[in-house]
Coordinates of C-alpha atoms in Angstrom, one line a residue:
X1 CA 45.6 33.7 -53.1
X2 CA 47.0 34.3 -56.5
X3 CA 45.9 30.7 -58.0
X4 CA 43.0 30.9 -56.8
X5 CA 40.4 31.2 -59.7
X6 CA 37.4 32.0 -58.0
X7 CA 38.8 34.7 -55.7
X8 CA 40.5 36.6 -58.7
X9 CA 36.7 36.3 -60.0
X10 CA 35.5 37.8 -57.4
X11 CA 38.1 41.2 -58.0
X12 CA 37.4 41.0 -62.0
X13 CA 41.4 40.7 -62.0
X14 CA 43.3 37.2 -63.6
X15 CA 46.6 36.2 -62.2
X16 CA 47.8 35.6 -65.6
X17 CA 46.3 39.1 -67.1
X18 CA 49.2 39.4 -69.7
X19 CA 49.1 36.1 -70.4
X20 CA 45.2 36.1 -70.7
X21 CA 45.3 38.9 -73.2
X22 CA 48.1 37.6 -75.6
X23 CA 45.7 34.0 -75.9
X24 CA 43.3 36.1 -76.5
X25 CA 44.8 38.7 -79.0
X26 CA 45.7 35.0 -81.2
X27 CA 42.4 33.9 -81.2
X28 CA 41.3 37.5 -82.3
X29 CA 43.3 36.8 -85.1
X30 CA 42.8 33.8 -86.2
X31 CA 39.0 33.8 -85.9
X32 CA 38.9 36.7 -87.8
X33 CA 39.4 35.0 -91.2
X34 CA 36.5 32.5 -90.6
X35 CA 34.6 35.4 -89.5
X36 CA 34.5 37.1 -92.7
X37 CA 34.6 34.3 -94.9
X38 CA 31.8 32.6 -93.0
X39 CA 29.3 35.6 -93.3
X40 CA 30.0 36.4 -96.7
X41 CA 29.8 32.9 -97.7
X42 CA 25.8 32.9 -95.8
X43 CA 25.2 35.8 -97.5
X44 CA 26.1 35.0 -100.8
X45 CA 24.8 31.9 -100.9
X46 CA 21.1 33.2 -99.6
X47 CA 21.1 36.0 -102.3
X48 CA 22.1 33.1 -104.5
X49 CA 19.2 30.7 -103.5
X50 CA 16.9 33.9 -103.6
X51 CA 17.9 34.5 -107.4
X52 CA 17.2 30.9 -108.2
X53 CA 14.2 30.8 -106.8
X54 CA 12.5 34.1 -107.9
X55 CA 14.8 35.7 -110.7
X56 CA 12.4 38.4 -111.3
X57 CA 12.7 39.9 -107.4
X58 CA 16.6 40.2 -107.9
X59 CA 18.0 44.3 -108.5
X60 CA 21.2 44.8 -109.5
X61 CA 21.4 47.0 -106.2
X62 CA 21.5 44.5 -104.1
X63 CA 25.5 44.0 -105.6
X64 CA 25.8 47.1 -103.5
X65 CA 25.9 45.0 -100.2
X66 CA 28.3 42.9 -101.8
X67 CA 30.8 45.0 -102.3
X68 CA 30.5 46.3 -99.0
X69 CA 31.0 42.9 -97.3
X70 CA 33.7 42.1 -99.7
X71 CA 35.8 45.5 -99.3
X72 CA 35.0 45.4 -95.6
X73 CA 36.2 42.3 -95.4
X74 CA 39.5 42.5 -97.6
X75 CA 40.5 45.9 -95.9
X76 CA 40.4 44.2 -92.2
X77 CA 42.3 41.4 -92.9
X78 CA 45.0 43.2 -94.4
X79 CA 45.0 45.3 -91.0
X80 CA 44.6 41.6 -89.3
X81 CA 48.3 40.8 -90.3
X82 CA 49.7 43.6 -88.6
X83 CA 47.6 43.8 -85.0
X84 CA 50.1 44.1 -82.4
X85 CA 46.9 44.7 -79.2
X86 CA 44.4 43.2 -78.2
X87 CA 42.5 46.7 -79.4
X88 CA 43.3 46.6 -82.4
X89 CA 42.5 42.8 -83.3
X90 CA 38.8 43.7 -82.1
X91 CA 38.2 47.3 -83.7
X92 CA 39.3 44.9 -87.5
X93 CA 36.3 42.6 -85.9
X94 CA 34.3 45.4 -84.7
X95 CA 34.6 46.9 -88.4
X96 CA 33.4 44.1 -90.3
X97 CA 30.6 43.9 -87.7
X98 CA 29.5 47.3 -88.3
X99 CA 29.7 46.5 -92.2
X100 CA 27.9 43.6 -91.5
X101 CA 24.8 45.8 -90.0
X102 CA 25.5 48.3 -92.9
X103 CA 25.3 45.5 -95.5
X104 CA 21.8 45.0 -94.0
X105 CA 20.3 48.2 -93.8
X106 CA 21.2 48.5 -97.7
X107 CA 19.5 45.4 -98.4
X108 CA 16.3 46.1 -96.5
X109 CA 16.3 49.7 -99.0
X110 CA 16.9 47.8 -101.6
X111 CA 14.0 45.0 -100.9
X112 CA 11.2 47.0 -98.9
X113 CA 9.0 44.1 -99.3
X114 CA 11.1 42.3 -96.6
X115 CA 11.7 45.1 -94.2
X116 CA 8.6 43.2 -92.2
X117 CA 11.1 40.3 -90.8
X118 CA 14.0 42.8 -90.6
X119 CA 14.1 42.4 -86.7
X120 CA 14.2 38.2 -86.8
X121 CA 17.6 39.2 -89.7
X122 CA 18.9 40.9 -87.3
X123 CA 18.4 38.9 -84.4
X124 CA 20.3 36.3 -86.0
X125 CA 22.9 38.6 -87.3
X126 CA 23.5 39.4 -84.0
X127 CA 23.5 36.0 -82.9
X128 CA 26.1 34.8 -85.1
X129 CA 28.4 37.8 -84.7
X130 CA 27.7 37.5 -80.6
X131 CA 29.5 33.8 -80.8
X132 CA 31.6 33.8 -84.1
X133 CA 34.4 35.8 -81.9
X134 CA 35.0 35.8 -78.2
X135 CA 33.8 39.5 -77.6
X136 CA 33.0 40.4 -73.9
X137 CA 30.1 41.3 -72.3
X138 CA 30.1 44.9 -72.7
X139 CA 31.3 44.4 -76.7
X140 CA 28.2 41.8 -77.4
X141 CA 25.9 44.8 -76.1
X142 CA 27.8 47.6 -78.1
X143 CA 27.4 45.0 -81.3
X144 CA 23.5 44.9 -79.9
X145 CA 23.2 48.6 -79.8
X146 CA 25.0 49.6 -83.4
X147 CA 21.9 46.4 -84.7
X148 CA 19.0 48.4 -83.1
X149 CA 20.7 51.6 -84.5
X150 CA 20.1 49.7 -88.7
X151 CA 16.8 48.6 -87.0
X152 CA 15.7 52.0 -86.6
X153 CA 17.0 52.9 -89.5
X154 CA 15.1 50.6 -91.7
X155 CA 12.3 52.0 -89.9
X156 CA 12.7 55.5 -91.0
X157 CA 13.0 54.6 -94.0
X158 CA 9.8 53.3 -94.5
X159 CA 8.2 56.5 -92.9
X160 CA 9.5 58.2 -95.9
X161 CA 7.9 55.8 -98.5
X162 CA 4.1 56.7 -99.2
X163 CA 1.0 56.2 -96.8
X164 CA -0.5 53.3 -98.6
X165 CA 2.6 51.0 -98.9
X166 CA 3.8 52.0 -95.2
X167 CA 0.9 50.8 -93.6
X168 CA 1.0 47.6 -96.0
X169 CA 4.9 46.9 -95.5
X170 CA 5.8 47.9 -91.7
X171 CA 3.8 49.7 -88.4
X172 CA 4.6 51.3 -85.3
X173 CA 3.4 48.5 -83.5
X174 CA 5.3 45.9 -86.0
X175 CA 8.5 48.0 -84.8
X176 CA 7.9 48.0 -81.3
X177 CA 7.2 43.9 -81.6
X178 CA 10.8 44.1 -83.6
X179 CA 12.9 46.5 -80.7
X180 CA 11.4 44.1 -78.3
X181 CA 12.6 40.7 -80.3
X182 CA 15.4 42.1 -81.1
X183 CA 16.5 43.4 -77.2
X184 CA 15.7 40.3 -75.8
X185 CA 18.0 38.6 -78.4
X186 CA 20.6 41.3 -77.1
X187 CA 20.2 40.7 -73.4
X188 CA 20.7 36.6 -74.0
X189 CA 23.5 36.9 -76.1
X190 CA 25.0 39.0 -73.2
X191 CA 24.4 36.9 -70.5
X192 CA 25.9 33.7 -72.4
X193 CA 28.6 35.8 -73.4
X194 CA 29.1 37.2 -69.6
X195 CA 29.0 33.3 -68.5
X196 CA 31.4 32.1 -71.1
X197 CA 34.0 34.9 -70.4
X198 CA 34.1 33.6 -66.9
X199 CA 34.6 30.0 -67.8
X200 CA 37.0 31.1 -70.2
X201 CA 39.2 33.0 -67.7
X202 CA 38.9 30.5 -65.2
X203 CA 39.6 27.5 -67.4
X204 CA 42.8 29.8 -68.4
X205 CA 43.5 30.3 -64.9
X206 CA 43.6 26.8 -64.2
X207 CA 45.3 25.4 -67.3
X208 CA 48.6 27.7 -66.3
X209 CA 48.6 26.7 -62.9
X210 CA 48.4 23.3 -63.8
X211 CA 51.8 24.5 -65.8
X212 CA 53.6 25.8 -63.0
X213 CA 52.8 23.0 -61.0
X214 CA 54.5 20.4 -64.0
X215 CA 57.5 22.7 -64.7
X216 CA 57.9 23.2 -60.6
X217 CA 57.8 19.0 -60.6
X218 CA 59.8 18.7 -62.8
X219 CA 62.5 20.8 -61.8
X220 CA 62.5 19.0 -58.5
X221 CA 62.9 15.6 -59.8
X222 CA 65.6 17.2 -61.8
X223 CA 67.1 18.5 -58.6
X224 CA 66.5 14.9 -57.0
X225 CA 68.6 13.4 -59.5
X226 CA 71.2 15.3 -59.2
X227 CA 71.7 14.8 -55.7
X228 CA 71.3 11.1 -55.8
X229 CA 73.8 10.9 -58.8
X230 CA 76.3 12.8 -56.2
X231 CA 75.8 10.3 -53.2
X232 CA 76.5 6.9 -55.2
X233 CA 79.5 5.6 -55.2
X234 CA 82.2 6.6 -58.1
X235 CA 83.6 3.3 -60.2
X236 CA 86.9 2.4 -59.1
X237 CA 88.8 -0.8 -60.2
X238 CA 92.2 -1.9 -57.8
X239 CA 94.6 -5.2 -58.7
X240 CA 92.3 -7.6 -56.9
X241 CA 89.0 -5.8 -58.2
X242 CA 87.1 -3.6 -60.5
X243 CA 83.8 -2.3 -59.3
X244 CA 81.6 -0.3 -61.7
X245 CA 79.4 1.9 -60.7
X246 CA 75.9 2.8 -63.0
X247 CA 73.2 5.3 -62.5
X248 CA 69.4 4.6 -63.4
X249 CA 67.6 7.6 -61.9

């Protein structure tokens, strides 16, 4: 049946596809603001707390990373304004993402010293970029995928940095451990995702059906009250009598 929310489950298709995708495009949109501002406001406020707390560790480099979130960020909202698809609200999120990851991979050249808890950074980048927009299955794991790609880059960077500060800084084991961390953080962002999607599309499914049920409701009382207003009696008034006839529906 077409209302029926767990059969059009069951063939990956929603009754109200168009409908579905325009909700969808708007909150695209409008999540993409808090998006950016809410990872570059983490950001900046770690580096921050970092420079208070250790002044001496801070290089000017590491304004680098800033400007990429910053320009990253100012270029896809300006593109936000004018998304017409749904495609095109997610490749301005998809963009900042892959700044995000970018940002990252620049910071951890920047600070080798910290390239040991690279994978648990990006875990949680992941995290928050997994949930901060409602990006599908398929789209969490592609934002998964372009992580372990910086991952591996950090890695490679610090094969190219000298034998006695490699083995101090980062391993092959220590990476392994990190892939590992890091794909399982993948895999359970996906499958919350995957769930959420579903309860997403179903709740949709359900909210405009219980719309077409109120609008079909309230066209038949509409209809009712028309009839009833025909069969009454019209007001007449004679020499003897006046009789006046009111409505109340």
């Amino acid at each position: 049946p077409r209302g029926h929310p767990d059969s059009s489950m069951k063939k990956d298709h929603l009754p109200y596809q168009k409908e579905f995708i325009q909700a969808r495009l708007q909150a695209f949109r409008s999540r993409l603001g808090f998006f950016c501002g809410f990872i570059i406001l983490l950001y900046i406020t770690v580096s921050v707390l970092a420079y208070i707390t250790d002044p001496t560790n801070f290089r000017p480099a590491e304004f680098i990373t800033w400007g990429i979130l910053l320009a990253s960020a100012a270029v896809v909202l300006i593109l936000n304004r004018a998304a017409k698809t749904l495609a095109a609200a997610k490749s301005n999120a998809a963009f900042f993402a892959l700044a995000v990851i970018a940002a990252l991979v620049v910071l951890f050249y920047v600070y080798p010293d910290y390239i040991v808890q690279s994978s648990e950074i990006f875990a949680l980048v992941v995290f928050l970029i997994s949930f901060l927009m409602p990006w599908s299955m398929l789209e969490v794991a592609g934002i998964g995928a372009l992580a372990g790609i910086g991952y591996t880059a950090v890695f490679m960077h610090v094969l190219s940095i000298a034998t006695e500060a490699r083995s101090l800084i980062f391993s092959a084991g220590g990476f392994i451990d990190g892939c590992v961390f890091l794909g399982c953080t993948v895999v359970i962002c996906v499958i919350v995702r995957h769930r959420d999607e579903r309860h997403e599309r179903r709740n949709y499914t359900l909210m405009k059906e219980l719309e077409e049920r109120y609008d079909q409701m309230r066209r038949e009382l509409s209809l009712a009250r028309d009839v009833q207003h025909t069969l009454i009696p019209r007001s007449t008034s004679t020499d003897n009598a006046t009789v006046a006839v009111s409505y109340v529906p």
